[in-house]
Coordinates of C-alpha atoms in Angstrom, one line a residue:
M731 CA 113.5 -93.2 21.5
S732 CA 114.3 -93.5 17.8
S733 CA 118.0 -95.3 17.2
R734 CA 120.8 -94.6 18.6
F735 CA 124.3 -94.9 16.8
V736 CA 128.0 -93.4 17.9
A737 CA 130.0 -92.6 15.6
S738 CA 132.2 -95.3 13.7
A739 CA 135.5 -95.8 12.1
V740 CA 133.3 -95.6 8.5
V741 CA 131.9 -91.9 9.6
L742 CA 135.1 -91.1 10.7
A743 CA 136.3 -91.8 7.1
V744 CA 133.2 -89.9 5.4
A745 CA 134.2 -86.8 7.7
A746 CA 138.0 -87.1 6.3
S747 CA 136.7 -87.1 3.4
L748 CA 134.9 -83.8 3.7
A749 CA 137.5 -82.5 5.1
T750 CA 139.6 -82.5 2.6
R751 CA 136.8 -81.4 -0.4
L752 CA 137.1 -78.4 2.1
E753 CA 140.3 -77.5 1.8
A754 CA 140.8 -78.4 -1.6
G755 CA 137.9 -76.0 -2.1
Q756 CA 135.5 -78.9 -4.2
D757 CA 132.8 -77.9 -2.2
S758 CA 131.5 -74.6 -3.1
A759 CA 128.3 -75.1 -1.0
A760 CA 130.9 -75.6 2.1
K761 CA 132.8 -72.8 1.7
K762 CA 129.3 -70.3 3.1
P763 CA 128.5 -71.9 6.7
S764 CA 125.4 -71.2 8.3
V765 CA 125.0 -68.8 10.9
V766 CA 122.1 -69.7 14.0
R767 CA 121.6 -67.3 16.5
L768 CA 118.8 -67.6 19.4
V769 CA 117.5 -64.5 20.3
K770 CA 114.9 -63.4 22.5
E771 CA 112.3 -60.5 22.3
G772 CA 110.7 -60.4 25.7
D773 CA 109.1 -63.8 26.6
S774 CA 109.7 -65.2 23.1
Y775 CA 112.1 -66.4 21.3
Q776 CA 113.3 -67.4 17.7
L777 CA 115.8 -68.7 15.8
L778 CA 117.6 -66.2 13.4
R779 CA 119.2 -68.3 10.2
D780 CA 121.5 -66.0 8.5
G781 CA 119.5 -63.3 9.8
R782 CA 116.3 -65.0 8.8
P783 CA 113.3 -66.1 11.2
Y784 CA 113.5 -69.8 11.0
F785 CA 111.0 -71.7 12.1
I786 CA 111.5 -75.6 12.4
K787 CA 109.2 -77.6 10.8
G788 CA 111.4 -81.0 11.0
A789 CA 110.9 -84.8 11.3
G790 CA 113.5 -87.2 12.7
G791 CA 115.3 -89.5 10.3
S792 CA 117.1 -89.6 7.5
T793 CA 115.2 -91.5 4.7
A794 CA 112.9 -90.2 2.2
L795 CA 114.2 -86.6 2.1
K796 CA 112.8 -85.9 -1.1
A797 CA 109.7 -86.6 0.1
L798 CA 109.7 -84.5 3.4
A799 CA 110.8 -81.5 1.3
A800 CA 107.6 -82.0 -0.7
A801 CA 105.5 -82.2 2.4
G802 CA 106.8 -79.0 3.2
G803 CA 109.1 -79.7 6.0
N804 CA 112.3 -77.7 6.1
S805 CA 114.6 -79.9 9.0
L806 CA 115.8 -83.1 9.9
R807 CA 117.1 -84.4 13.5
T808 CA 119.3 -87.2 13.4
W809 CA 120.5 -89.0 16.9
G810 CA 124.3 -89.9 15.9
A811 CA 126.1 -89.0 12.6
D812 CA 126.5 -92.2 10.7
N813 CA 127.6 -91.6 7.7
F814 CA 126.7 -87.7 7.9
G815 CA 128.7 -86.1 5.4
P816 CA 126.5 -87.4 2.8
L817 CA 123.5 -86.7 4.4
L818 CA 124.1 -83.3 4.9
D819 CA 125.1 -83.0 1.4
E820 CA 122.0 -84.1 0.5
A821 CA 119.3 -82.2 3.3
H822 CA 121.6 -79.2 2.0
G823 CA 120.8 -80.0 -1.6
L824 CA 116.9 -79.9 -1.2
G825 CA 116.5 -76.8 1.1
L826 CA 116.7 -79.1 4.6
S827 CA 118.7 -77.9 7.7
V828 CA 119.9 -81.2 10.4
T829 CA 120.0 -81.0 14.2
V830 CA 122.9 -83.2 14.6
G831 CA 122.4 -85.2 17.0
L832 CA 125.5 -86.0 19.0
W833 CA 125.1 -89.3 20.8
L834 CA 126.0 -89.0 24.5
G835 CA 126.1 -92.9 26.5
H836 CA 123.6 -93.8 28.8
E837 CA 123.9 -95.4 32.1
R838 CA 121.7 -98.1 31.0
H839 CA 123.7 -99.7 28.7
G840 CA 127.1 -99.7 30.5
F841 CA 128.2 -95.6 30.3
N842 CA 129.3 -95.0 33.8
Y843 CA 129.3 -91.3 34.0
N844 CA 131.6 -90.9 37.3
D845 CA 133.8 -92.9 34.9
A846 CA 136.6 -89.9 34.1
E847 CA 137.9 -91.9 31.2
Q848 CA 134.9 -92.6 29.9
V849 CA 133.8 -89.2 30.0
A850 CA 136.9 -87.9 28.8
R851 CA 136.8 -89.9 25.5
Q852 CA 133.1 -89.2 25.3
S853 CA 133.8 -85.6 24.7
E854 CA 137.0 -86.4 22.4
D855 CA 135.1 -88.1 20.3
V856 CA 132.3 -85.1 20.1
A857 CA 134.5 -82.6 19.3
R858 CA 135.7 -84.4 16.5
V859 CA 132.3 -84.6 15.0
V860 CA 131.8 -80.7 15.6
R861 CA 134.9 -79.6 13.9
R862 CA 134.2 -81.7 10.7
Y863 CA 130.7 -80.7 10.0
K864 CA 130.5 -77.7 11.7
D865 CA 131.1 -75.0 8.3
H866 CA 128.3 -77.3 6.4
P867 CA 125.6 -74.8 5.5
A868 CA 122.9 -77.4 6.6
V869 CA 124.0 -77.7 10.3
L870 CA 121.0 -75.6 12.2
L871 CA 121.7 -76.8 15.6
W872 CA 124.3 -79.0 17.9
G873 CA 121.8 -82.0 19.5
V874 CA 123.9 -82.7 22.8
G875 CA 122.5 -86.3 23.6
N876 CA 119.1 -87.7 23.8
E877 CA 117.7 -89.0 26.8
M878 CA 121.1 -89.7 28.4
E879 CA 119.4 -88.4 32.4
G880 CA 117.7 -92.4 31.6
L881 CA 113.9 -92.9 31.7
Y882 CA 113.0 -92.1 35.1
K883 CA 113.9 -89.5 37.6
G884 CA 116.7 -87.8 35.7
D885 CA 118.8 -86.8 39.0
N886 CA 122.2 -88.0 38.3
A887 CA 124.0 -84.7 38.5
A888 CA 127.6 -86.2 36.8
V889 CA 125.3 -86.9 33.9
W890 CA 123.9 -83.5 33.9
S891 CA 127.5 -82.3 34.7
A892 CA 129.0 -83.8 31.6
V893 CA 126.0 -82.8 29.4
N894 CA 127.0 -79.4 30.2
N895 CA 130.8 -80.1 29.6
V896 CA 130.0 -80.9 25.8
A897 CA 127.5 -78.3 25.4
A898 CA 130.2 -75.5 26.4
L899 CA 132.9 -77.4 24.6
V900 CA 130.8 -77.8 20.9
K901 CA 129.8 -73.7 21.9
K902 CA 133.8 -72.9 22.2
I903 CA 134.3 -75.3 18.7
D904 CA 131.8 -73.5 17.0
P905 CA 130.0 -70.3 17.9
N906 CA 127.7 -70.3 14.9
H907 CA 124.7 -72.9 16.0
P908 CA 123.4 -73.1 19.3
T909 CA 123.1 -76.1 21.6
M910 CA 120.1 -78.8 22.0
T911 CA 120.0 -81.4 24.9
V912 CA 116.7 -83.7 24.2
V913 CA 115.1 -85.3 27.4
A914 CA 112.6 -88.3 27.8
E915 CA 109.7 -85.9 28.6
I916 CA 110.1 -83.7 32.0
G917 CA 109.2 -85.8 35.0
G918 CA 111.3 -85.8 38.0
D919 CA 114.2 -83.6 38.1
R920 CA 114.9 -83.2 34.7
V921 CA 113.3 -79.3 33.8
K922 CA 115.5 -78.1 37.3
N923 CA 118.6 -80.1 36.6
L924 CA 119.1 -78.4 33.0
H925 CA 118.2 -75.1 34.4
R926 CA 120.6 -75.0 37.1
L927 CA 123.4 -77.3 35.7
C928 CA 123.5 -76.6 32.2
P929 CA 123.6 -73.0 31.4
D930 CA 125.5 -73.9 28.2
V931 CA 122.8 -75.7 27.0
D932 CA 120.8 -72.6 24.9
I933 CA 117.5 -74.9 23.5
V934 CA 116.0 -77.9 26.0
G935 CA 114.5 -80.6 23.7
V936 CA 111.4 -82.5 25.0
N937 CA 110.4 -85.7 23.3
S938 CA 106.4 -86.8 24.6
Y939 CA 103.6 -88.2 22.6
A940 CA 100.8 -88.3 24.8
G941 CA 102.1 -86.1 27.0
A942 CA 102.3 -82.8 24.4
A943 CA 98.6 -82.1 24.7
T944 CA 99.9 -80.1 28.1
L945 CA 103.8 -80.3 27.6
P946 CA 103.7 -76.0 28.1
R947 CA 101.6 -75.8 31.2
R948 CA 103.7 -78.8 32.9
Y949 CA 106.4 -77.2 31.4
R950 CA 106.5 -74.0 32.8
E951 CA 104.7 -75.3 36.0
A952 CA 108.4 -77.6 36.5
G953 CA 110.2 -73.8 36.3
G954 CA 111.2 -74.0 32.4
I955 CA 112.3 -71.0 31.1
K956 CA 114.5 -71.7 28.2
P957 CA 113.0 -72.3 24.8
Y958 CA 112.0 -75.8 23.8
V959 CA 111.8 -78.2 21.0
L960 CA 109.3 -80.8 20.2
A961 CA 112.3 -83.3 19.6
E962 CA 110.2 -86.4 19.0
F963 CA 106.0 -86.5 18.7
G964 CA 103.6 -88.8 17.1
P965 CA 100.8 -91.4 18.5
H966 CA 100.5 -93.0 21.7
G967 CA 103.5 -94.8 23.0
S968 CA 102.7 -98.3 23.0
W969 CA 103.3 -97.9 27.2
E970 CA 100.4 -94.9 27.2
V971 CA 97.7 -96.5 25.7
G972 CA 95.3 -99.2 27.0
K973 CA 96.0 -103.0 27.0
N974 CA 93.6 -106.2 26.1
A975 CA 92.5 -108.9 28.2
W976 CA 96.1 -111.1 27.7
G977 CA 98.5 -107.5 28.5
V978 CA 99.5 -106.4 25.3
P979 CA 99.0 -102.9 24.1
V980 CA 96.3 -102.2 21.7
E981 CA 98.1 -99.9 18.4
P982 CA 95.7 -97.1 16.9
T983 CA 95.2 -97.6 13.2
S984 CA 97.0 -95.3 11.3
T985 CA 93.8 -93.2 10.3
E986 CA 93.5 -92.6 14.7
K987 CA 97.3 -91.9 14.7
A988 CA 96.7 -89.2 12.4
G989 CA 94.6 -87.1 14.8
Q990 CA 97.0 -87.5 17.7
Y991 CA 100.3 -85.7 15.5
R992 CA 97.7 -83.1 15.2
K993 CA 96.8 -82.7 18.4
A994 CA 100.2 -82.5 19.6
Y995 CA 101.2 -80.1 17.3
E996 CA 98.4 -77.6 17.8
A997 CA 98.5 -78.1 21.8
A998 CA 102.7 -77.9 22.1
V999 CA 104.0 -76.1 19.0
L1000 CA 101.3 -73.4 18.1
G1001 CA 99.7 -73.5 21.1
A1002 CA 103.1 -72.5 23.7
G1003 CA 102.8 -68.6 23.5
G1004 CA 106.5 -67.9 22.1
L1005 CA 108.6 -70.7 24.0
C1006 CA 108.7 -73.2 21.2
L1007 CA 111.3 -73.3 18.3
G1008 CA 109.9 -76.1 16.3
S1009 CA 109.1 -79.9 16.0
Y1010 CA 110.4 -82.6 14.7
A1011 CA 107.7 -85.6 14.1
F1012 CA 108.5 -89.3 14.6
I1013 CA 110.0 -90.7 12.8
W1014 CA 110.2 -90.0 9.0
G1015 CA 110.3 -93.3 7.7
H1016 CA 109.9 -97.0 9.7
K1017 CA 111.1 -98.6 12.5
Q1018 CA 110.4 -102.2 14.5
E1019 CA 109.5 -100.6 17.7
G1020 CA 106.7 -102.3 19.9
T1021 CA 105.0 -102.9 16.7
A1022 CA 106.6 -102.9 13.0
T1023 CA 104.4 -99.9 12.1
W1024 CA 103.6 -97.8 15.7
F1025 CA 105.9 -95.1 15.0
G1026 CA 106.4 -95.2 11.0
M1027 CA 104.8 -92.5 9.3
L1028 CA 105.9 -94.5 5.8
L1029 CA 105.7 -97.7 5.3
P1030 CA 108.9 -99.8 4.1
D1031 CA 107.5 -99.4 -0.1
G1032 CA 108.1 -95.4 0.8
S1033 CA 103.9 -95.1 0.5
R1034 CA 102.8 -92.6 3.3
L1035 CA 100.6 -93.0 5.9
A1036 CA 98.3 -90.3 7.1
A1037 CA 100.2 -88.5 9.2
V1038 CA 102.2 -87.2 6.5
D1039 CA 99.2 -85.8 5.1
V1040 CA 98.6 -83.8 8.6
M1041 CA 101.9 -82.8 8.8
T1042 CA 101.6 -81.5 5.1
E1043 CA 98.7 -79.1 5.8
L1044 CA 100.6 -78.2 9.3
W1045 CA 103.5 -77.4 7.6
T1046 CA 102.3 -75.6 4.7
G1047 CA 98.9 -74.5 5.6
K1048 CA 97.0 -76.3 2.6
P1049 CA 95.7 -80.4 2.8
P1050 CA 97.4 -82.1 0.1
A1051 CA 96.0 -82.9 -3.3
G1052 CA 95.0 -86.5 -2.7
R1053 CA 94.9 -87.9 0.9
C1054 CA 95.4 -91.7 2.1
P1055 CA 93.2 -94.3 3.0
R1056 CA 91.7 -94.3 6.2
I1057 CA 90.4 -97.3 8.2
D1058 CA 87.6 -97.0 10.3
S1059 CA 87.5 -100.5 12.0
L1060 CA 89.3 -103.8 12.2
K1061 CA 87.8 -106.4 14.2
L1062 CA 88.5 -110.1 14.7
A1063 CA 84.9 -112.6 15.4
G1064 CA 85.7 -114.0 18.8
S1065 CA 87.9 -113.1 21.5
G1066 CA 91.5 -113.3 19.8
E1067 CA 92.3 -115.9 21.9
E1068 CA 92.6 -119.9 20.4
E1069 CA 93.8 -123.0 20.2
P1070 CA 96.2 -123.9 18.1
G1071 CA 96.1 -124.4 14.1
A1072 CA 92.6 -122.6 14.9
T1073 CA 91.4 -120.3 11.7
V1074 CA 89.9 -116.7 12.8
R1075 CA 88.4 -114.9 10.9
A1076 CA 88.7 -110.7 10.6
T1077 CA 86.5 -108.0 9.4
L1078 CA 88.2 -104.2 7.8
S1079 CA 85.9 -101.3 6.9
A1080 CA 88.6 -99.1 5.0
S1081 CA 88.0 -96.4 2.5
G1082 CA 90.1 -94.5 0.2
P1083 CA 89.6 -90.9 -0.6
E1084 CA 87.0 -91.3 -3.6
K1085 CA 85.3 -94.4 -1.9
D1086 CA 87.2 -96.4 -3.9
A1087 CA 88.3 -100.0 -3.6
S1088 CA 92.0 -100.0 -2.3
R1089 CA 94.0 -103.3 -2.2
V1090 CA 94.8 -104.9 1.1
T1091 CA 97.5 -107.1 2.2
W1092 CA 97.5 -109.2 5.6
V1093 CA 100.2 -109.8 7.6
L1094 CA 100.6 -112.8 10.4
Q1095 CA 103.3 -111.2 12.3
R1096 CA 104.9 -112.8 15.5
E1097 CA 104.5 -110.5 18.6
P1098 CA 107.8 -109.6 19.8
W1099 CA 109.0 -111.1 22.8
A1100 CA 110.1 -108.5 24.9
G1101 CA 109.5 -104.8 24.1
G1102 CA 112.7 -102.9 24.1
A1103 CA 113.3 -99.7 26.4
G1104 CA 113.6 -96.2 24.4
G1105 CA 114.0 -96.4 21.2
D1106 CA 116.5 -99.3 21.5
T1107 CA 117.0 -101.7 18.6
E1108 CA 114.4 -104.3 18.5
E1109 CA 114.6 -107.8 16.2
V1110 CA 111.8 -108.3 13.7
P1111 CA 109.7 -110.9 14.6
P1112 CA 108.9 -113.3 11.8
T1113 CA 105.5 -113.5 9.8
F1114 CA 103.8 -116.1 8.8
P1115 CA 102.6 -116.2 5.0
E1116 CA 101.4 -119.2 5.0
A1117 CA 98.7 -118.4 7.4
I1118 CA 96.5 -116.5 5.3
V1119 CA 94.1 -118.7 3.6
K1120 CA 92.2 -116.2 2.6
G1121 CA 92.4 -112.2 2.2
D1122 CA 90.6 -109.3 -0.2
A1123 CA 89.5 -105.7 1.2
R1124 CA 86.7 -107.0 3.2
G1125 CA 88.5 -109.2 5.7
A1126 CA 90.9 -112.3 6.0
A1127 CA 90.9 -115.7 7.3
V1128 CA 93.8 -116.7 9.1
R1129 CA 95.1 -120.2 10.1
L1130 CA 97.1 -119.4 13.6
P1131 CA 100.4 -121.2 14.0
K1132 CA 100.9 -124.4 16.2
E1133 CA 102.8 -122.8 18.9
G1134 CA 101.9 -120.7 21.2
G1135 CA 101.6 -117.3 22.4
G1136 CA 100.9 -113.7 20.6
Y1137 CA 100.9 -112.7 17.0
R1138 CA 99.2 -109.9 15.5
L1139 CA 97.1 -109.4 12.4
F1140 CA 98.0 -106.1 10.1
A1141 CA 95.8 -105.0 7.1
Y1142 CA 98.2 -102.2 4.8
V1143 CA 95.5 -100.8 2.6
R1144 CA 97.6 -99.0 -0.6
D1145 CA 96.0 -96.7 -2.8
G1146 CA 98.0 -97.1 -6.0
R1147 CA 98.8 -93.7 -5.7
G1148 CA 101.7 -93.3 -3.1
G1149 CA 99.0 -93.4 0.1
A1150 CA 98.5 -96.0 2.7
A1151 CA 96.6 -97.1 5.8
V1152 CA 97.4 -100.0 8.3
A1153 CA 96.0 -101.4 11.4
N1154 CA 96.4 -104.6 13.2
V1155 CA 95.1 -106.7 15.9
P1156 CA 96.7 -108.9 18.9
L1157 CA 95.8 -112.5 18.8
R1158 CA 97.2 -115.0 21.2
V1159 CA 97.6 -119.4 20.3
K1160 CA 96.9 -120.7 23.8
G1161 CA 99.3 -123.3 24.8
P1162 CA 103.3 -124.0 25.5
V1163 CA 105.5 -121.1 24.2
V1164 CA 108.6 -122.0 22.8
A1165 CA 111.5 -119.6 23.8
P1166 CA 113.2 -117.9 20.4
K1167 CA 116.5 -118.6 19.3
G1168 CA 119.6 -116.0 18.9
R1169 CA 120.3 -113.9 16.6
K1170 CA 122.2 -116.0 13.2
V1171 CA 125.2 -114.3 13.5
E1172 CA 128.5 -115.6 10.9
L1173 CA 131.9 -116.9 12.5
P1174 CA 134.3 -115.9 13.3
L1175 CA 132.0 -113.8 15.8
V1176 CA 134.5 -111.4 17.5
V1177 CA 133.5 -110.1 21.3
Y1178 CA 136.1 -107.8 21.7
D1179 CA 138.9 -106.4 19.3
E1180 CA 139.6 -102.9 18.6
A1181 CA 137.4 -102.5 15.8
S1182 CA 134.5 -104.4 17.6
R1183 CA 133.4 -101.3 20.0
E1184 CA 131.7 -99.7 18.1
R1185 CA 128.8 -102.2 16.9
P1186 CA 129.3 -104.7 19.4
A1187 CA 127.4 -108.2 19.6
Y1188 CA 127.7 -107.7 23.2
V1189 CA 128.4 -105.9 25.6
P1190 CA 130.2 -105.5 28.9
T1191 CA 127.3 -104.2 31.6
G1192 CA 126.7 -107.4 33.6
W1193 CA 128.3 -106.1 36.8
M1194 CA 129.0 -108.9 39.4
G1195 CA 130.1 -108.9 43.4
N1196 CA 132.2 -105.8 44.0
H1197 CA 131.2 -104.4 41.4
K1198 CA 132.1 -100.7 42.7
A1199 CA 136.0 -101.7 43.1
V1200 CA 136.0 -102.8 39.3
R1201 CA 137.3 -100.5 36.1
L1202 CA 137.3 -101.2 32.4
T1203 CA 139.7 -99.2 30.3
P1204 CA 138.2 -100.2 26.5
D1205 CA 140.6 -98.7 24.8
A1206 CA 144.3 -99.3 26.7
A1207 CA 147.2 -98.3 24.9
E1208 CA 149.5 -100.8 27.0
E1209 CA 151.2 -103.1 24.7
P1210 CA 148.6 -104.5 23.4
H1211 CA 148.3 -108.2 21.5
A1212 CA 146.9 -106.2 18.4
G1213 CA 146.5 -103.0 17.4
K1214 CA 146.9 -99.7 19.1
T1215 CA 144.9 -101.1 22.5
C1216 CA 143.1 -103.5 24.0
L1217 CA 141.0 -103.7 27.7
K1218 CA 142.1 -103.5 30.5
V1219 CA 140.5 -104.9 33.9
E1220 CA 141.7 -103.4 37.3
Y1221 CA 139.9 -104.6 40.5
G1222 CA 141.2 -101.8 43.3
D1223 CA 140.4 -104.2 46.1
K1224 CA 142.8 -107.3 48.3
D1225 CA 139.5 -109.1 49.6
G1226 CA 136.4 -110.1 47.8
W1227 CA 135.3 -110.9 44.3
A1228 CA 133.7 -109.3 41.2
G1229 CA 132.8 -110.0 37.5
V1230 CA 132.3 -108.7 33.9
V1231 CA 129.8 -110.7 31.8
W1232 CA 129.6 -109.5 28.4
Q1233 CA 125.6 -109.4 27.6
S1234 CA 123.2 -109.2 24.6
P1235 CA 120.6 -107.5 25.5
A1236 CA 122.6 -105.3 27.6
N1237 CA 121.4 -105.5 31.6
D1238 CA 119.4 -109.0 30.9
W1239 CA 119.6 -111.5 33.2
G1240 CA 116.9 -114.0 31.3
E1241 CA 113.9 -111.9 31.4
R1242 CA 114.0 -110.8 27.7
P1243 CA 115.2 -112.7 24.9
G1244 CA 118.0 -111.9 22.4
G1245 CA 121.6 -113.6 22.6
C1246 CA 123.6 -115.0 19.5
D1247 CA 122.9 -118.5 17.7
L1248 CA 126.5 -119.3 17.4
T1249 CA 125.5 -122.8 16.1
G1250 CA 128.9 -124.5 14.5
A1251 CA 131.3 -122.5 16.7
K1252 CA 134.3 -124.6 18.1
K1253 CA 136.1 -122.2 20.5
L1254 CA 135.9 -119.0 22.2
T1255 CA 139.3 -117.8 22.1
F1256 CA 141.0 -115.3 23.5
W1257 CA 144.3 -113.5 24.7
A1258 CA 145.1 -112.6 28.4
R1259 CA 148.0 -111.4 30.5
G1260 CA 148.5 -110.0 33.6
A1261 CA 150.2 -107.2 34.4
G1262 CA 152.0 -109.1 37.3
G1263 CA 151.6 -112.6 36.3
G1264 CA 150.5 -115.2 38.6
K1265 CA 147.1 -114.0 39.2
A1266 CA 143.9 -116.1 39.2
V1267 CA 141.1 -115.2 36.4
N1268 CA 138.4 -117.5 35.9
F1269 CA 136.7 -116.9 32.0
E1270 CA 133.5 -119.0 30.8
L1271 CA 130.1 -118.4 29.0
G1272 CA 126.7 -118.8 29.3
L1273 CA 125.6 -117.8 32.9
I1274 CA 122.1 -117.8 32.5
A1275 CA 120.3 -121.1 33.8
K1276 CA 117.4 -122.4 32.8
D1277 CA 115.4 -121.0 35.9
K1278 CA 114.7 -117.9 33.7
P1279 CA 112.3 -117.2 30.8
F1280 CA 115.4 -116.8 28.2
P1281 CA 118.4 -119.1 29.3
D1282 CA 121.7 -119.6 28.2
T1283 CA 120.9 -122.9 26.2
G1284 CA 125.2 -124.1 26.7
H1285 CA 127.4 -123.3 29.0
A1286 CA 131.1 -123.8 29.6
K1287 CA 133.7 -122.4 31.6
L1288 CA 138.1 -122.4 31.8
E1289 CA 138.5 -122.0 36.0
G1290 CA 141.6 -120.8 38.0
V1291 CA 143.3 -119.4 34.5
K1292 CA 147.2 -117.8 36.2
L1293 CA 148.2 -115.1 33.6
T1294 CA 151.6 -114.5 32.9
K1295 CA 153.2 -111.1 32.0
A1296 CA 153.3 -112.4 28.8
W1297 CA 150.4 -112.6 26.1
K1298 CA 149.5 -115.8 26.0
Q1299 CA 145.7 -117.7 24.0
Y1300 CA 143.6 -119.0 25.7
A1301 CA 140.7 -121.3 24.4
I1302 CA 137.0 -122.9 25.7
D1303 CA 135.9 -126.1 24.1
L1304 CA 132.5 -125.9 23.1
G1305 CA 132.0 -129.2 21.9
G1306 CA 128.6 -131.1 23.1
Q1307 CA 126.9 -127.3 23.3
D1308 CA 123.3 -126.5 22.3
L1309 CA 124.5 -122.7 21.4
T1310 CA 121.2 -121.9 19.8
R1311 CA 120.7 -119.2 22.8
I1312 CA 124.0 -117.8 23.7
K1313 CA 123.0 -114.2 25.7
T1314 CA 125.9 -114.4 28.2
G1315 CA 128.8 -114.4 25.6
F1316 CA 131.8 -114.0 27.7
C1317 CA 132.2 -113.2 31.3
C1318 CA 135.7 -112.7 33.5
V1319 CA 135.3 -113.6 36.9
W1320 CA 138.0 -113.3 40.1
S1321 CA 138.8 -112.8 43.6
G1322 CA 140.8 -111.0 46.0
Q1323 CA 144.0 -112.1 46.0
G1324 CA 145.8 -109.7 48.5
G1325 CA 146.1 -106.9 46.5
P1326 CA 145.0 -104.7 43.3
L1327 CA 144.3 -107.1 40.5
T1328 CA 145.2 -105.9 36.8
F1329 CA 144.7 -107.6 33.3
Y1330 CA 144.6 -107.5 30.0
L1331 CA 142.3 -109.3 27.2
D1332 CA 142.4 -109.2 23.7
D1333 CA 141.5 -110.5 20.5
V1334 CA 138.1 -112.3 22.2
R1335 CA 136.1 -113.7 19.4
Y1336 CA 134.0 -117.5 19.1
E1337 CA 135.6 -119.2 16.0

């Protein structure tokens, strides 16, 4: 879960600024790094921070930190090191510690743990971050990766080997803060592999939702003896709840979710019998994941939901002074499956802590076209304000859109004192469903250059043909066309064929929405050269045909391009193409030509 980002050039610049301040003695707080020790007494574990017992009462996220501290939280967890110097400073000023996320690549995003170059570069990136921030007093733990083992068995030994090597490197650079790696629940071989293959991982972080209530028992039964942190917990996930008649998950109300936070904490944290070092509630803030409200503990305007009240009581031992409103029910008149343009009515039963009338906002929003996986970034679906014919504290009348497909009707209840509640009900409009356009982007759009690798619009995850013989080096320093590096493509077979496709979203061949709306682009240009010259490569875009639910809307190509030893620019004409949804933004395909093939690419962009 969660948003996942690697350190960018901006992050390194911020880090360099902090390092300069440290050397100049301008940051007095940074002269006193914290020292955190993991100690064992009998069968129990404990963290000592600067010699004093420290139990983690935290949340995941990096926003509204004043509210987190006010609620009784003492720590926050991140998944990467974006904009990290200022965040550490802010946290320290509020008395909060930080589990620093060190992002490790995911195989489903195209990371190859059998590629020594990729693994080495990843370790180097981690080392730079640790060296920059190890002496900041807010640092508590190093979070080495998050769900990098994948969402299924977690049985790739190469992943665990890389995790342990990174953890060992971190401990060598910074012996003053323990290492933790975070896994997606504890199924498959995760617990066994963490204990057998990762001796340099001190703490097991577990992301667990509906399963948190039984986590201590299951962890021990799987052989778990290392201490753990409940690294993410909260409401039952969208993959763990019941579905309605047309197959979409039914989201609990914020009132119901509060009870799920409490149950998870009491069972997996307070009931762990000395194995648990604390927890991080998910998520302190808001995000689009499953729906607009599934995991957020806060609304976009900062209003707190009942989960904050529960965690305040669990962290401090005292209930908050004023509780959030509660929602007892949100119901539709009818089945929820209606004709286009029909008017549906909903009734709401909600109250504030004093049974007072609260302000209610009604929102109709498109159901996500396809859910993400593992917390990947999701596009925010559109809303339809014109659909709300009438809405008040008792209910709403909603005129449905003409376009078929799924929607959700949200009721946001606010008490005017910073507290809120939210619930939603799914709706379905009968009739044909029109696939969405891609995400509108500004032109020119870079597919690949030296700077684009941090936040790419398209990622090279579509492997075709004899892909085991293919190797990509995204930062080859071998006579680049521009800058210091270029992309190197190697094919190690003299026969067969292979190809690489830059996709949006990653690993998708038309089953999910996504892509970019490139309307206005006239051509796709790129620079290329061959290591030996004379080798033929095909280049194209728009490979997904209309037999898929979410195809490319256009297709164009250059066939049989014979590469020269010198850099040469090529262009694919986009005249007359429908570019409203281009999901496969760039592709190179070649066949074996009697021996290994090596070529280079640089500055690939839509203009």
